[in-house]
Coordinates of C-alpha atoms in Angstrom, one line a residue:
T237 CA -35.3 16.5 -14.6
N238 CA -34.9 19.7 -16.6
T239 CA -32.4 19.1 -19.5
R240 CA -33.2 22.2 -21.5
T241 CA -30.3 24.1 -23.0
F242 CA -30.2 27.8 -24.1
T243 CA -28.5 27.9 -27.5
E244 CA -29.5 31.5 -28.0
I245 CA -27.5 32.7 -25.0
Q246 CA -23.9 33.8 -25.5
G247 CA -21.4 35.2 -23.0
K248 CA -17.8 36.0 -22.6
G249 CA -15.6 37.3 -19.7
N250 CA -12.7 36.6 -17.4
A251 CA -13.3 34.1 -14.6
R252 CA -11.5 33.2 -11.5
L253 CA -12.6 30.3 -9.3
T254 CA -11.3 28.6 -6.2
N255 CA -12.0 25.0 -5.0
A256 CA -13.5 24.2 -8.3
E257 CA -14.0 21.0 -10.3
L258 CA -13.8 20.7 -14.1
A259 CA -14.8 17.3 -15.6
D260 CA -14.0 15.6 -12.3
L261 CA -10.6 17.2 -12.1
P262 CA -10.3 19.1 -8.7
L263 CA -8.8 22.6 -9.1
D264 CA -7.4 24.6 -6.2
D265 CA -7.9 27.7 -8.3
V266 CA -8.4 28.5 -11.9
E267 CA -8.5 31.6 -14.0
G268 CA -8.9 32.4 -17.7
E269 CA -11.2 33.6 -20.4
L270 CA -14.6 32.0 -20.3
T271 CA -17.1 31.9 -23.1
Y272 CA -20.5 30.3 -23.6
K273 CA -21.9 29.7 -27.0
D274 CA -23.9 26.8 -28.7
N275 CA -24.1 24.8 -25.5
K276 CA -20.4 24.9 -25.0
F277 CA -18.5 26.4 -22.0
A278 CA -14.9 27.1 -23.3
L279 CA -11.9 28.2 -21.4
K280 CA -8.7 29.6 -22.9
G281 CA -5.6 31.2 -21.5
V282 CA -6.2 29.0 -18.4
K283 CA -3.9 28.8 -15.4
A284 CA -5.0 26.3 -12.8
H285 CA -3.4 24.6 -9.8
T286 CA -4.2 21.0 -9.1
Y287 CA -2.4 18.0 -7.6
D288 CA 0.3 20.3 -6.2
G289 CA 1.2 21.5 -9.8
L290 CA 0.2 23.9 -12.6
I291 CA -1.9 23.4 -15.7
E292 CA -1.8 26.0 -18.5
G293 CA -3.9 25.7 -21.6
A294 CA -7.5 25.5 -22.9
G295 CA -10.5 23.3 -22.8
Y296 CA -14.3 23.0 -23.1
I297 CA -17.2 21.2 -21.7
L298 CA -20.5 20.6 -23.5
I299 CA -23.9 21.1 -21.9
P300 CA -25.8 19.0 -21.0
S301 CA -23.8 15.9 -22.0
G302 CA -20.7 16.8 -19.9
N303 CA -18.4 15.7 -22.7
Y304 CA -15.1 17.6 -22.4
M305 CA -11.7 18.3 -23.9
V306 CA -8.5 19.6 -22.2
D307 CA -5.3 20.6 -24.1
A308 CA -2.7 21.7 -21.7
H309 CA 0.9 21.9 -20.6
V310 CA 1.4 20.5 -17.1
S311 CA 4.3 21.0 -14.6
D312 CA 5.0 19.7 -11.1
I313 CA 1.9 17.5 -11.1
Y314 CA 1.9 14.9 -8.3
S315 CA 2.1 11.6 -10.2
P316 CA -0.1 9.2 -8.1
Q317 CA -3.1 11.4 -8.2
F318 CA -2.7 12.2 -11.9
F319 CA -2.3 8.6 -12.9
K320 CA -5.4 7.8 -10.9
Y321 CA -7.3 10.5 -12.7
I322 CA -6.5 9.2 -16.1
E323 CA -7.4 5.7 -14.8
W324 CA -3.9 4.2 -15.3
E325 CA -1.8 3.5 -12.2
P326 CA 1.7 2.2 -13.1
P327 CA 3.9 0.8 -10.4
F328 CA 6.1 3.9 -10.2
P329 CA 7.3 5.6 -7.0
E330 CA 5.9 9.0 -6.1
G331 CA 7.0 11.7 -8.4
K332 CA 6.2 14.7 -10.6
I333 CA 4.7 14.9 -14.1
F334 CA 5.8 17.5 -16.7
G335 CA 4.7 17.8 -20.4
D336 CA 1.9 18.3 -22.8
V337 CA -1.4 16.5 -22.4
K338 CA -4.7 16.3 -24.3
L339 CA -7.7 14.6 -22.6
Y340 CA -11.0 13.8 -24.3
H341 CA -14.0 12.2 -22.7
E342 CA -17.5 11.3 -24.0
N343 CA -20.2 9.8 -21.8
G344 CA -20.2 6.0 -22.0
H345 CA -16.6 5.8 -23.2
H346 CA -13.2 5.5 -21.6
I347 CA -11.2 8.7 -21.3
E348 CA -8.8 9.3 -24.2
V349 CA -5.3 10.7 -23.6
I350 CA -2.6 11.9 -26.0
A351 CA 0.5 13.0 -24.2
D352 CA 4.2 13.7 -24.4
V353 CA 5.3 13.6 -20.8
N354 CA 8.2 13.3 -18.5
Y355 CA 8.2 11.8 -15.0
R356 CA 10.7 12.4 -12.3
S357 CA 10.7 10.4 -9.1
T358 CA 10.7 12.4 -5.8
S359 CA 11.0 9.2 -3.7
R360 CA 14.1 8.0 -2.0
A361 CA 12.7 4.5 -1.4
E362 CA 15.0 1.5 -1.7
G363 CA 13.7 -1.8 -3.0
N364 CA 13.4 -3.4 -6.4
V365 CA 14.2 -1.8 -9.7
L366 CA 10.8 -0.2 -10.1
D367 CA 11.0 1.2 -6.6
R368 CA 14.3 2.8 -7.6
L369 CA 13.0 4.3 -10.8
S370 CA 14.4 7.8 -11.2
S371 CA 12.8 9.1 -14.4
A372 CA 10.7 8.2 -17.4
A373 CA 9.7 9.8 -20.7
T374 CA 7.2 8.8 -23.3
S375 CA 4.8 9.7 -26.1
L376 CA 1.6 7.9 -25.4
E377 CA -2.0 7.4 -26.5
F378 CA -4.7 5.9 -24.3
R379 CA -7.8 5.0 -26.2
D380 CA -10.5 2.3 -25.9
N381 CA -8.7 1.2 -22.7
I382 CA -5.5 0.4 -24.7
L383 CA -2.2 2.2 -24.1
W384 CA 0.1 2.8 -27.0
L385 CA 3.7 3.7 -26.0
T386 CA 6.3 5.3 -28.3
D387 CA 9.9 6.4 -27.6
T388 CA 9.5 5.4 -24.0
V389 CA 12.5 5.4 -21.7
L390 CA 12.5 4.2 -18.0
S391 CA 15.7 5.0 -16.1
T392 CA 17.3 4.2 -12.8
D393 CA 20.7 5.7 -11.9
R394 CA 22.4 2.8 -13.7
T395 CA 19.9 1.4 -16.2
N396 CA 17.9 2.6 -19.2
L397 CA 15.0 0.6 -20.6
L398 CA 13.7 1.6 -24.0
L399 CA 10.3 0.2 -25.1
D400 CA 7.4 0.7 -27.4
G401 CA 4.2 -1.2 -28.1
T402 CA 0.8 -1.7 -26.5
I403 CA -0.9 -2.6 -23.3
D404 CA -4.5 -3.8 -23.5
F405 CA -6.2 -3.3 -20.2
D406 CA -9.5 -5.0 -21.2
Q407 CA -7.6 -8.1 -22.2
N408 CA -4.9 -7.7 -19.5
R409 CA -2.3 -8.3 -22.2
L410 CA 0.8 -6.5 -23.5
D411 CA 2.9 -6.5 -26.6
L412 CA 6.1 -4.6 -26.2
N413 CA 9.5 -4.3 -27.8
L414 CA 12.3 -4.0 -25.3
K415 CA 15.9 -2.7 -25.3
L416 CA 17.8 -2.5 -22.1
D417 CA 21.3 -1.1 -21.3
S418 CA 22.5 -1.5 -17.7
A419 CA 25.9 -0.5 -16.3
D420 CA 25.5 -3.2 -13.6
A421 CA 23.3 -6.3 -13.7
A422 CA 22.9 -6.0 -9.9
D423 CA 20.8 -2.9 -10.4
L424 CA 18.1 -5.1 -12.0
T425 CA 18.1 -7.9 -9.4
A426 CA 18.7 -6.0 -6.1
P427 CA 17.8 -6.4 -3.3
Y428 CA 17.0 -10.1 -4.0
Y429 CA 20.4 -11.0 -5.6
T430 CA 23.5 -8.7 -5.8
K431 CA 26.4 -11.1 -6.3
L432 CA 26.6 -10.7 -10.1
S433 CA 28.2 -7.4 -11.1
A434 CA 28.7 -6.7 -14.9
P435 CA 27.5 -4.4 -17.6
L436 CA 24.4 -6.0 -19.3
R437 CA 22.5 -5.5 -22.5
F438 CA 19.2 -7.1 -23.6
E439 CA 17.0 -6.8 -26.7
G440 CA 13.8 -8.6 -27.2
T441 CA 10.0 -8.6 -26.6
A442 CA 7.5 -9.0 -23.8
E443 CA 4.2 -10.6 -24.8
G444 CA 1.1 -12.2 -23.2
P445 CA -0.7 -11.7 -19.9
A446 CA 0.3 -8.5 -18.2
N447 CA 1.0 -10.2 -14.9
T448 CA 3.0 -13.1 -16.4
P449 CA 4.3 -12.0 -19.8
V450 CA 6.7 -14.1 -21.9
I451 CA 10.0 -12.3 -22.3
T452 CA 12.2 -13.4 -25.1
G453 CA 15.4 -12.0 -26.7
K454 CA 19.1 -11.9 -26.6
V455 CA 21.2 -10.9 -23.6
A456 CA 24.9 -9.9 -23.6
A457 CA 27.1 -9.4 -20.5
E458 CA 30.5 -7.8 -20.5
A459 CA 33.3 -8.8 -18.1
G460 CA 32.3 -8.5 -14.5
S461 CA 32.5 -10.4 -11.2
V462 CA 30.5 -12.8 -9.1
N463 CA 30.9 -12.4 -5.4
G464 CA 30.1 -15.1 -2.9

């Protein structure tokens, strides 16, 4: 295998590619200013279409290691494919991703992500409260297979859940602070139970195994009704 690099070579120009791939990210098309210097391919002023959306920003890839960085604004990105690309697949319905994202990757390490993003569901699915999620917003960091969440809000049409904390994917554990405000408790329990209707508030924590966390806190319900 020839692993020689050519540090004395430099180049600069405008590039346009179709059906390309950059650091395992499939691009329908990409254009921008391309430079090569000191074993680094760098792109700036980039516009690229991927996952049915648009990426605008800059990035680089190092030769021959393949280590890379992307710093971009994203819009209308199809959420299931994007989540799969960053190796995190939350139980959200299909939707679109908007916001600012930085990706870092070094061989032998998990991908690192720093992002301020908004999610908007495009699904009309009925079902449990997660199936009916309408939007989400967060500031997040994903590093060493641990997700840090700050100023995170998950919303349905009738409920807002604010949370912050960490999810450790290696240990399959979470440590989250929770604050919930719902106009109707039935929004949380449908379709399994819909007889209790009342405004509901909760503040507490979720800790322990991600699949079976212990949730503790205080709940308060205002005047409502029980049907049946």
